[in-house]
Amino acid sequence: MNEFNKVPSLETLERSNNWGFGDAFQLLCDYTNILANAFHSGKSGFIKIDTALRDVWTTIEDSISDGKIGVKSGRLVDLSEGLLLTENLNIVVIDKKSFLSWYRRDKQKIVQHLSYAGLEIHQEGFLDRLAKMEPLKTPHPKTNRVKRDRLREDYISSVTKKFKDNPDLRFPDFNNDYRLQKLIRESGLPEDKHPKDSTLQGWIREARKKAKVKPKRGKPVKK
């Protein structure tokens, strides 16, 4: 492990008012051990682990950008190279209290991201205790239809915004978009129930109408 990313003891973290980004991420994901063994999981296993960790990472980043998690020092841009390439994950120091408030609100989302790779929150008991949470109760399960309807709304809303920023976008641009793929994973739909390309194309057409932009004629130019 990089010397910058050595994780303090739980006792030290509990006494501290601020946490390094890397320390908080470790509490959620145990990334140091997971990454060390990920290469033995085969290609598909590694991709799932990488995706799950990246989804948690970007969720924390988004929450910092939205002001839900306070930053005491450092800049979010200092983490822009991502988990594998950032030398010192603790270069950004976050406010523990706001992080725990965010955790209390969005814990289910983190659970969903990690479950994509069969993972669980690493120090769940510790974080729950500090956040003064009751163990997650199993809610009345949402049907796949409800999940799909919610996904449709979120997907169309996101694509509409993208069209307003760039009216010339085409289906391949959306099909390979990380944020849109993350929306699909967050939906909670089983993989065999994920929307097919034909369905996504229909949603994209709806988004285009909402954005009031016309499709660009002609085939895309190969670069």
Coordinates of C-alpha atoms in Angstrom, one line a residue:
M1 CA 0.0 0.0 0.0
N2 CA 1.2 3.5 -0.8
E3 CA 2.5 5.2 2.4
F4 CA 0.0 8.1 1.8
N5 CA -2.9 5.6 2.0
K6 CA -2.2 3.8 5.2
V7 CA -5.5 3.6 7.1
P8 CA -5.6 4.8 10.7
S9 CA -7.1 2.7 13.4
L10 CA -10.8 2.9 14.0
E11 CA -10.1 4.5 17.3
T12 CA -8.1 7.2 15.7
L13 CA -10.8 7.8 13.1
E14 CA -13.5 8.0 15.8
R15 CA -11.6 10.6 17.7
S16 CA -10.9 12.8 14.6
N17 CA -13.3 15.5 13.4
N18 CA -12.0 15.2 9.8
W19 CA -11.2 12.2 7.6
G20 CA -9.1 11.8 4.5
F21 CA -11.1 10.9 1.4
G22 CA -9.1 7.7 1.1
D23 CA -9.8 6.7 4.7
A24 CA -13.6 7.2 4.3
F25 CA -13.5 5.3 1.0
Q26 CA -11.7 2.4 2.7
L27 CA -14.3 2.3 5.5
L28 CA -16.9 1.9 2.8
C29 CA -15.2 -0.4 0.4
D30 CA -12.0 -2.0 1.8
Y31 CA -10.5 -1.1 -1.5
T32 CA -6.9 -1.9 -0.5
N33 CA -7.7 -5.6 -0.1
I34 CA -10.3 -5.8 -2.8
L35 CA -8.0 -4.4 -5.4
A36 CA -5.2 -6.6 -4.3
N37 CA -7.3 -9.7 -5.1
A38 CA -9.4 -8.3 -7.9
F39 CA -7.0 -9.5 -10.6
H40 CA -7.7 -13.1 -9.5
S41 CA -11.4 -12.7 -10.2
G42 CA -11.1 -13.1 -14.0
K43 CA -11.9 -10.4 -16.5
S44 CA -15.6 -10.2 -15.9
G45 CA -15.1 -10.3 -12.1
F46 CA -12.5 -7.6 -12.3
I47 CA -14.8 -5.4 -14.4
K48 CA -17.6 -5.7 -11.9
I49 CA -15.4 -4.9 -9.0
D50 CA -13.9 -1.9 -10.8
T51 CA -17.4 -0.7 -11.7
A52 CA -18.7 -1.1 -8.1
L53 CA -15.8 0.8 -6.6
R54 CA -16.0 3.5 -9.3
D55 CA -19.7 4.0 -8.7
V56 CA -19.1 4.5 -5.0
W57 CA -16.2 6.9 -5.7
T58 CA -18.2 9.0 -8.1
T59 CA -21.2 9.0 -5.8
I60 CA -19.0 10.5 -3.0
E61 CA -17.5 13.0 -5.5
D62 CA -20.9 14.1 -6.6
S63 CA -22.0 14.6 -3.0
I64 CA -19.0 16.7 -2.4
S65 CA -19.8 18.8 -5.5
D66 CA -23.4 19.2 -4.3
G67 CA -22.2 20.4 -0.9
K68 CA -23.6 17.4 0.9
I69 CA -20.1 16.4 2.2
G70 CA -18.0 19.3 3.4
V71 CA -14.3 19.6 2.4
K72 CA -11.8 20.9 5.0
S73 CA -8.8 20.9 2.7
G74 CA -7.7 20.0 -0.8
R75 CA -9.7 20.2 -4.0
L76 CA -11.9 17.6 -5.7
V77 CA -9.8 18.0 -8.9
D78 CA -6.9 16.5 -7.0
L79 CA -8.7 13.2 -7.2
S80 CA -9.5 13.5 -10.9
E81 CA -7.2 10.6 -11.9
G82 CA -9.3 8.2 -10.0
L83 CA -8.7 5.4 -7.6
L84 CA -5.9 3.5 -9.3
L85 CA -3.8 6.6 -10.4
T86 CA -4.2 9.0 -7.5
E87 CA -1.1 8.7 -5.4
N88 CA -2.5 10.2 -2.2
L89 CA -6.2 9.6 -1.8
N90 CA -6.1 11.6 1.5
I91 CA -5.0 14.8 -0.3
V92 CA -8.7 15.8 0.1
V93 CA -9.8 16.0 3.7
I94 CA -13.5 15.9 4.4
D95 CA -15.7 16.8 7.4
K96 CA -16.6 13.7 9.3
K97 CA -19.9 15.0 10.5
S98 CA -21.3 15.8 7.1
F99 CA -19.9 12.6 5.7
L100 CA -21.8 10.6 8.3
S101 CA -25.0 12.6 7.6
W102 CA -24.6 11.8 3.9
Y103 CA -24.0 8.1 4.8
R104 CA -27.1 8.1 6.9
R105 CA -29.2 9.4 4.0
D106 CA -27.6 7.5 1.1
K107 CA -26.5 4.2 2.7
Q108 CA -28.9 2.2 0.6
K109 CA -27.3 3.6 -2.6
I110 CA -23.9 2.5 -1.5
V111 CA -25.2 -0.9 -0.7
Q112 CA -26.7 -1.1 -4.2
H113 CA -23.4 -0.1 -5.8
L114 CA -21.4 -2.6 -3.9
S115 CA -23.8 -5.4 -4.4
Y116 CA -23.2 -5.2 -8.2
A117 CA -19.9 -7.0 -7.5
G118 CA -21.2 -9.0 -4.5
L119 CA -19.5 -6.7 -2.0
E120 CA -20.7 -5.2 1.2
I121 CA -19.9 -2.1 3.2
H122 CA -16.6 -2.9 4.9
Q123 CA -17.0 -1.2 8.3
E124 CA -20.8 -1.1 8.3
G125 CA -21.1 -1.5 12.1
F126 CA -18.6 1.2 12.8
L127 CA -20.2 3.7 10.4
D128 CA -23.7 2.8 11.6
R129 CA -22.7 3.5 15.2
L130 CA -21.1 6.8 14.4
A131 CA -24.0 7.8 12.2
K132 CA -26.4 6.6 15.0
M133 CA -28.3 4.4 12.5
E134 CA -30.5 1.4 13.1
P135 CA -29.7 -1.6 10.9
L136 CA -31.3 -1.4 7.5
K137 CA -34.8 -2.8 7.6
T138 CA -35.9 -4.7 4.5
P139 CA -38.4 -2.4 2.8
H140 CA -41.4 -3.5 1.0
P141 CA -39.8 -4.7 -2.3
K142 CA -40.4 -2.5 -5.3
T143 CA -41.5 -4.4 -8.4
N144 CA -39.4 -4.5 -11.4
R145 CA -42.0 -2.4 -13.2
V146 CA -41.8 0.4 -10.6
K147 CA -38.0 0.3 -10.8
R148 CA -38.1 0.4 -14.6
D149 CA -40.6 3.3 -14.6
R150 CA -38.3 5.3 -12.2
L151 CA -35.3 4.5 -14.4
R152 CA -37.1 5.6 -17.5
E153 CA -37.9 9.0 -15.9
D154 CA -34.3 9.5 -14.6
Y155 CA -32.8 8.3 -17.9
I156 CA -34.9 10.6 -20.1
S157 CA -34.3 13.6 -17.7
S158 CA -30.5 13.0 -17.9
V159 CA -30.5 12.6 -21.7
T160 CA -32.6 15.7 -22.1
K161 CA -30.0 17.8 -20.3
K162 CA -27.3 16.3 -22.4
F163 CA -29.2 17.1 -25.6
K164 CA -29.5 20.7 -24.5
D165 CA -25.8 20.9 -24.0
N166 CA -25.0 19.2 -27.3
P167 CA -27.9 18.7 -29.8
D168 CA -25.6 16.6 -32.1
L169 CA -25.3 13.6 -29.7
R170 CA -26.2 10.2 -31.1
F171 CA -27.2 6.8 -29.7
P172 CA -23.6 5.5 -29.4
D173 CA -22.7 8.6 -27.3
F174 CA -25.4 7.7 -24.8
N175 CA -24.8 3.9 -25.0
N176 CA -21.2 4.3 -23.8
D177 CA -21.9 7.1 -21.3
Y178 CA -20.7 6.1 -17.8
R179 CA -23.3 8.2 -15.9
L180 CA -26.2 6.7 -17.8
Q181 CA -24.9 3.2 -17.3
K182 CA -24.6 4.0 -13.6
L183 CA -28.3 5.1 -13.6
I184 CA -29.2 1.6 -15.0
R185 CA -27.1 -0.1 -12.3
E186 CA -28.6 2.1 -9.6
S187 CA -32.1 1.1 -10.7
G188 CA -31.9 -2.2 -8.8
L189 CA -33.2 -4.1 -11.8
P190 CA -31.7 -7.5 -12.3
E191 CA -29.2 -7.6 -15.2
D192 CA -31.6 -9.7 -17.3
K193 CA -34.2 -7.0 -16.8
H194 CA -32.0 -4.1 -17.9
P195 CA -33.6 -2.1 -20.8
K196 CA -32.5 -3.3 -24.3
D197 CA -30.9 -1.0 -26.8
S198 CA -34.2 -0.7 -28.7
T199 CA -35.9 0.5 -25.4
L200 CA -33.1 3.0 -24.7
Q201 CA -33.3 4.3 -28.3
G202 CA -37.0 5.0 -27.6
W203 CA -36.2 6.8 -24.4
I204 CA -33.6 8.9 -26.2
R205 CA -36.1 9.9 -28.9
E206 CA -38.4 11.1 -26.1
A207 CA -35.6 13.0 -24.5
R208 CA -34.8 14.6 -27.9
K209 CA -38.4 15.8 -28.2
K210 CA -38.3 17.2 -24.7
A211 CA -35.1 19.0 -25.4
K212 CA -36.7 20.3 -28.7
V213 CA -33.7 19.4 -30.8
K214 CA -33.7 17.8 -34.2
P215 CA -31.6 14.8 -35.1
K216 CA -28.6 15.5 -37.3
R217 CA -29.0 13.9 -40.7
G218 CA -26.6 11.5 -42.3
K219 CA -24.5 8.8 -40.9
P220 CA -21.9 9.6 -38.2
V221 CA -18.5 10.3 -39.6
K222 CA -15.9 7.7 -38.6
K223 CA -12.9 9.3 -36.9

